[in-house]
Structures are given as structure tokens and as C-alpha cells.
């Protein structure tokens, strides 16, 4: 946080790394506010599209996958198109984050927007996205 405080002097907002448990975000925001960071902190959400990929990403950045979600991911590891089920987790995350005051949401799509489109549709935010393809 000390390093972030010095960096934020040149920023209008922050985007977090990916996470799958919203309590991590809320605790981080609380600690950042206590450290004097006042800019909006936008939660970074990565819809899960591939189990191996999400395992690599979480390992690289130090994020964790909650046990129940990991069990579901592990059980469906070889499913060729599992993301519709997993998009429900990200959708629930977004609903909760916005309900409790997150200033918005940033999606890490990795140039694969289909899961993000599904989340937008589930939230009723952008029906024109489904028409646009």
C-alpha cells in the first residue's frame, strides 16, 4: 500500500487485479482508504473461460480461488465449453460489488468477450451487445 500511495498521486482511479471473493476487494478498499487513497477503486473481474488459464493467472498474481468454486472448476476441467456456468459466478460478483458501492467494474476479457457479453445480458445492462454479435 505504501508504494501504491506514492503511485496514486498520478492516477484518477485504480483497477484491482482479478479476484473471485468480493471480500478481498472490500478489505483492500478499506485498507487503501485508511492509507489515504481516495480515488475510485474499480474491481477487476475475469470471467473464467479456461481452468488451466485461470490457474496460471491466479498463481502469477497471487490471487486465490475459493474452495467451492475451485471444486466446480476441477469437476468441469475438461468440459469444452463450460464458461456459461462460470459466468454465473462473475455475474453474482458484479451484482454484489455494485450493490455495495463499487464505482464500476473492469472486465479482463483476454480478447474473448463472449463470457463478458453473457454477464452484461444477465445483468440487463447492454442488450444491444447480443444483437451486435
PDB file of C-alpha atoms in Angstrom:
ATOM      1  CA  UNK A   1       0.000   0.000   0.000  1.00  0.00           C
ATOM      2  CA  UNK A   2       2.824   2.429   0.692  1.00  0.00           C
ATOM      3  CA  UNK A   3       4.073   2.051  -2.876  1.00  0.00           C
ATOM      4  CA  UNK A   4       0.519   2.384  -4.192  1.00  0.00           C
ATOM      5  CA  UNK A   5       0.016   5.603  -2.211  1.00  0.00           C
ATOM      6  CA  UNK A   6       3.018   7.143  -3.991  1.00  0.00           C
ATOM      7  CA  UNK A   7       1.815   5.925  -7.415  1.00  0.00           C
ATOM      8  CA  UNK A   8      -1.782   7.048  -6.979  1.00  0.00           C
ATOM      9  CA  UNK A   9      -0.746  10.683  -6.882  1.00  0.00           C
ATOM     10  CA  UNK A  10      -0.636  10.440 -10.674  1.00  0.00           C
ATOM     11  CA  UNK A  11      -3.874   8.472 -11.115  1.00  0.00           C
ATOM     12  CA  UNK A  12      -7.554   9.298 -11.357  1.00  0.00           C
ATOM     13  CA  UNK A  13      -8.643   5.760 -10.437  1.00  0.00           C
ATOM     14  CA  UNK A  14      -7.265   2.300  -9.727  1.00  0.00           C
ATOM     15  CA  UNK A  15      -8.213  -1.116 -11.115  1.00  0.00           C
ATOM     16  CA  UNK A  16      -7.600  -4.164  -8.957  1.00  0.00           C
ATOM     17  CA  UNK A  17      -6.161  -7.439 -10.057  1.00  0.00           C
ATOM     18  CA  UNK A  18      -8.595 -10.287 -10.584  1.00  0.00           C
ATOM     19  CA  UNK A  19     -10.293 -11.890  -7.604  1.00  0.00           C
ATOM     20  CA  UNK A  20     -13.117 -14.357  -7.023  1.00  0.00           C
ATOM     21  CA  UNK A  21     -14.116 -13.487  -3.462  1.00  0.00           C
ATOM     22  CA  UNK A  22     -15.580  -9.993  -3.119  1.00  0.00           C
ATOM     23  CA  UNK A  23     -14.471  -9.743   0.482  1.00  0.00           C
ATOM     24  CA  UNK A  24     -10.899  -9.435  -0.815  1.00  0.00           C
ATOM     25  CA  UNK A  25     -11.947  -6.310  -2.731  1.00  0.00           C
ATOM     26  CA  UNK A  26     -13.862  -4.749   0.163  1.00  0.00           C
ATOM     27  CA  UNK A  27     -10.984  -5.363   2.603  1.00  0.00           C
ATOM     28  CA  UNK A  28      -8.492  -3.906   0.117  1.00  0.00           C
ATOM     29  CA  UNK A  29     -10.602  -0.771  -0.373  1.00  0.00           C
ATOM     30  CA  UNK A  30     -10.880  -0.370   3.399  1.00  0.00           C
ATOM     31  CA  UNK A  31      -7.101  -0.652   3.821  1.00  0.00           C
ATOM     32  CA  UNK A  32      -6.482   1.711   0.885  1.00  0.00           C
ATOM     33  CA  UNK A  33      -8.828   4.328   2.355  1.00  0.00           C
ATOM     34  CA  UNK A  34      -7.086   4.019   5.729  1.00  0.00           C
ATOM     35  CA  UNK A  35      -3.755   4.591   3.940  1.00  0.00           C
ATOM     36  CA  UNK A  36      -5.092   7.815   2.411  1.00  0.00           C
ATOM     37  CA  UNK A  37      -6.022   6.590  -1.074  1.00  0.00           C
ATOM     38  CA  UNK A  38      -9.180   8.426  -2.070  1.00  0.00           C
ATOM     39  CA  UNK A  39      -9.512   7.745  -5.816  1.00  0.00           C
ATOM     40  CA  UNK A  40     -12.150   5.309  -7.052  1.00  0.00           C
ATOM     41  CA  UNK A  41     -11.005   1.689  -6.877  1.00  0.00           C
ATOM     42  CA  UNK A  42     -12.578  -0.345  -9.671  1.00  0.00           C
ATOM     43  CA  UNK A  43     -12.782  -4.109  -9.121  1.00  0.00           C
ATOM     44  CA  UNK A  44     -11.133  -6.227 -11.817  1.00  0.00           C
ATOM     45  CA  UNK A  45     -13.223  -9.255 -12.749  1.00  0.00           C
ATOM     46  CA  UNK A  46     -12.041 -12.055 -15.010  1.00  0.00           C
ATOM     47  CA  UNK A  47     -14.802 -14.297 -16.299  1.00  0.00           C
ATOM     48  CA  UNK A  48     -13.466 -17.832 -16.292  1.00  0.00           C
ATOM     49  CA  UNK A  49     -13.078 -19.329 -19.729  1.00  0.00           C
ATOM     50  CA  UNK A  50     -10.440 -21.969 -19.205  1.00  0.00           C
ATOM     51  CA  UNK A  51      -9.436 -23.745 -15.992  1.00  0.00           C
ATOM     52  CA  UNK A  52      -5.735 -24.099 -16.782  1.00  0.00           C
ATOM     53  CA  UNK A  53      -5.536 -20.449 -17.785  1.00  0.00           C
ATOM     54  CA  UNK A  54      -7.219 -19.175 -14.629  1.00  0.00           C
ATOM     55  CA  UNK A  55      -4.965 -21.384 -12.504  1.00  0.00           C
ATOM     56  CA  UNK A  56      -1.894 -19.864 -14.213  1.00  0.00           C
ATOM     57  CA  UNK A  57      -3.176 -16.321 -13.788  1.00  0.00           C
ATOM     58  CA  UNK A  58      -4.047 -16.709 -10.126  1.00  0.00           C
ATOM     59  CA  UNK A  59      -0.678 -18.297  -9.435  1.00  0.00           C
ATOM     60  CA  UNK A  60       1.160 -15.452 -11.228  1.00  0.00           C
ATOM     61  CA  UNK A  61      -0.621 -12.654  -9.381  1.00  0.00           C
ATOM     62  CA  UNK A  62      -1.125 -14.342  -6.008  1.00  0.00           C
ATOM     63  CA  UNK A  63      -4.923 -14.446  -6.221  1.00  0.00           C
ATOM     64  CA  UNK A  64      -6.876 -17.355  -4.804  1.00  0.00           C
ATOM     65  CA  UNK A  65      -9.852 -19.363  -5.976  1.00  0.00           C
ATOM     66  CA  UNK A  66     -12.398 -20.084  -3.219  1.00  0.00           C
ATOM     67  CA  UNK A  67     -12.740 -23.795  -2.426  1.00  0.00           C
ATOM     68  CA  UNK A  68     -16.307 -24.299  -3.721  1.00  0.00           C
ATOM     69  CA  UNK A  69     -15.512 -22.521  -6.987  1.00  0.00           C
ATOM     70  CA  UNK A  70     -12.287 -24.484  -7.401  1.00  0.00           C
ATOM     71  CA  UNK A  71     -14.185 -27.752  -6.854  1.00  0.00           C
ATOM     72  CA  UNK A  72     -16.635 -26.789  -9.605  1.00  0.00           C
ATOM     73  CA  UNK A  73     -13.779 -25.791 -11.917  1.00  0.00           C
ATOM     74  CA  UNK A  74     -11.909 -29.009 -11.230  1.00  0.00           C
ATOM     75  CA  UNK A  75     -15.019 -31.116 -11.812  1.00  0.00           C
ATOM     76  CA  UNK A  76     -15.606 -29.459 -15.197  1.00  0.00           C
ATOM     77  CA  UNK A  77     -11.941 -29.167 -16.152  1.00  0.00           C
ATOM     78  CA  UNK A  78     -12.320 -30.976 -19.481  1.00  0.00           C
ATOM     79  CA  UNK A  79     -15.687 -29.542 -20.480  1.00  0.00           C
ATOM     80  CA  UNK A  80     -15.094 -27.969 -23.916  1.00  0.00           C
ATOM     81  CA  UNK A  81     -17.486 -25.068 -23.251  1.00  0.00           C
ATOM     82  CA  UNK A  82     -18.017 -24.603 -19.515  1.00  0.00           C
ATOM     83  CA  UNK A  83     -17.931 -20.806 -19.324  1.00  0.00           C
ATOM     84  CA  UNK A  84     -21.726 -20.256 -19.302  1.00  0.00           C
ATOM     85  CA  UNK A  85     -21.851 -21.919 -15.873  1.00  0.00           C
ATOM     86  CA  UNK A  86     -18.857 -19.984 -14.631  1.00  0.00           C
ATOM     87  CA  UNK A  87     -20.191 -16.697 -15.961  1.00  0.00           C
ATOM     88  CA  UNK A  88     -22.863 -17.039 -13.280  1.00  0.00           C
ATOM     89  CA  UNK A  89     -20.146 -16.661 -10.624  1.00  0.00           C
ATOM     90  CA  UNK A  90     -18.825 -13.450 -12.203  1.00  0.00           C
ATOM     91  CA  UNK A  91     -22.384 -12.163 -12.648  1.00  0.00           C
ATOM     92  CA  UNK A  92     -23.099 -12.703  -8.953  1.00  0.00           C
ATOM     93  CA  UNK A  93     -19.824 -10.973  -8.097  1.00  0.00           C
ATOM     94  CA  UNK A  94     -20.746  -7.932 -10.187  1.00  0.00           C
ATOM     95  CA  UNK A  95     -24.234  -7.673  -8.685  1.00  0.00           C
ATOM     96  CA  UNK A  96     -22.784  -7.801  -5.170  1.00  0.00           C
ATOM     97  CA  UNK A  97     -19.968  -5.349  -5.919  1.00  0.00           C
ATOM     98  CA  UNK A  98     -22.285  -2.761  -7.423  1.00  0.00           C
ATOM     99  CA  UNK A  99     -24.877  -3.233  -4.688  1.00  0.00           C
ATOM    100  CA  UNK A 100     -22.244  -2.491  -2.046  1.00  0.00           C
ATOM    101  CA  UNK A 101     -20.820   0.595  -3.723  1.00  0.00           C
ATOM    102  CA  UNK A 102     -18.121  -0.380  -6.207  1.00  0.00           C
ATOM    103  CA  UNK A 103     -17.732   2.542  -8.639  1.00  0.00           C
ATOM    104  CA  UNK A 104     -17.987   0.229 -11.653  1.00  0.00           C
ATOM    105  CA  UNK A 105     -16.365  -2.968 -12.871  1.00  0.00           C
ATOM    106  CA  UNK A 106     -13.447  -3.688 -15.171  1.00  0.00           C
ATOM    107  CA  UNK A 107     -13.574  -6.997 -17.071  1.00  0.00           C
ATOM    108  CA  UNK A 108     -10.375  -8.770 -18.015  1.00  0.00           C
ATOM    109  CA  UNK A 109     -11.577 -10.407 -21.239  1.00  0.00           C
ATOM    110  CA  UNK A 110      -8.262 -11.514 -22.774  1.00  0.00           C
ATOM    111  CA  UNK A 111      -9.741 -10.763 -26.203  1.00  0.00           C
ATOM    112  CA  UNK A 112     -12.557 -13.238 -25.564  1.00  0.00           C
ATOM    113  CA  UNK A 113     -15.646 -11.214 -24.902  1.00  0.00           C
ATOM    114  CA  UNK A 114     -18.332 -13.913 -25.101  1.00  0.00           C
ATOM    115  CA  UNK A 115     -18.406 -14.540 -21.344  1.00  0.00           C
ATOM    116  CA  UNK A 116     -18.480 -10.803 -20.651  1.00  0.00           C
ATOM    117  CA  UNK A 117     -21.352 -10.364 -23.112  1.00  0.00           C
ATOM    118  CA  UNK A 118     -23.245 -13.097 -21.277  1.00  0.00           C
ATOM    119  CA  UNK A 119     -22.697 -11.287 -17.971  1.00  0.00           C
ATOM    120  CA  UNK A 120     -23.896  -7.979 -19.431  1.00  0.00           C
ATOM    121  CA  UNK A 121     -27.001  -9.703 -20.790  1.00  0.00           C
ATOM    122  CA  UNK A 122     -27.684 -11.409 -17.451  1.00  0.00           C
ATOM    123  CA  UNK A 123     -27.475  -8.022 -15.743  1.00  0.00           C
ATOM    124  CA  UNK A 124     -29.720  -6.439 -18.374  1.00  0.00           C
ATOM    125  CA  UNK A 125     -27.120  -3.741 -18.997  1.00  0.00           C
ATOM    126  CA  UNK A 126     -26.474  -3.920 -22.697  1.00  0.00           C
ATOM    127  CA  UNK A 127     -28.945  -5.896 -24.772  1.00  0.00           C
ATOM    128  CA  UNK A 128     -27.508  -4.319 -27.930  1.00  0.00           C
ATOM    129  CA  UNK A 129     -24.302  -6.311 -27.364  1.00  0.00           C
ATOM    130  CA  UNK A 130     -26.073  -9.580 -28.101  1.00  0.00           C
ATOM    131  CA  UNK A 131     -27.556  -8.135 -31.300  1.00  0.00           C
ATOM    132  CA  UNK A 132     -24.144  -6.857 -32.391  1.00  0.00           C
ATOM    133  CA  UNK A 133     -22.627 -10.325 -32.025  1.00  0.00           C
TER     134      UNK A 133
END
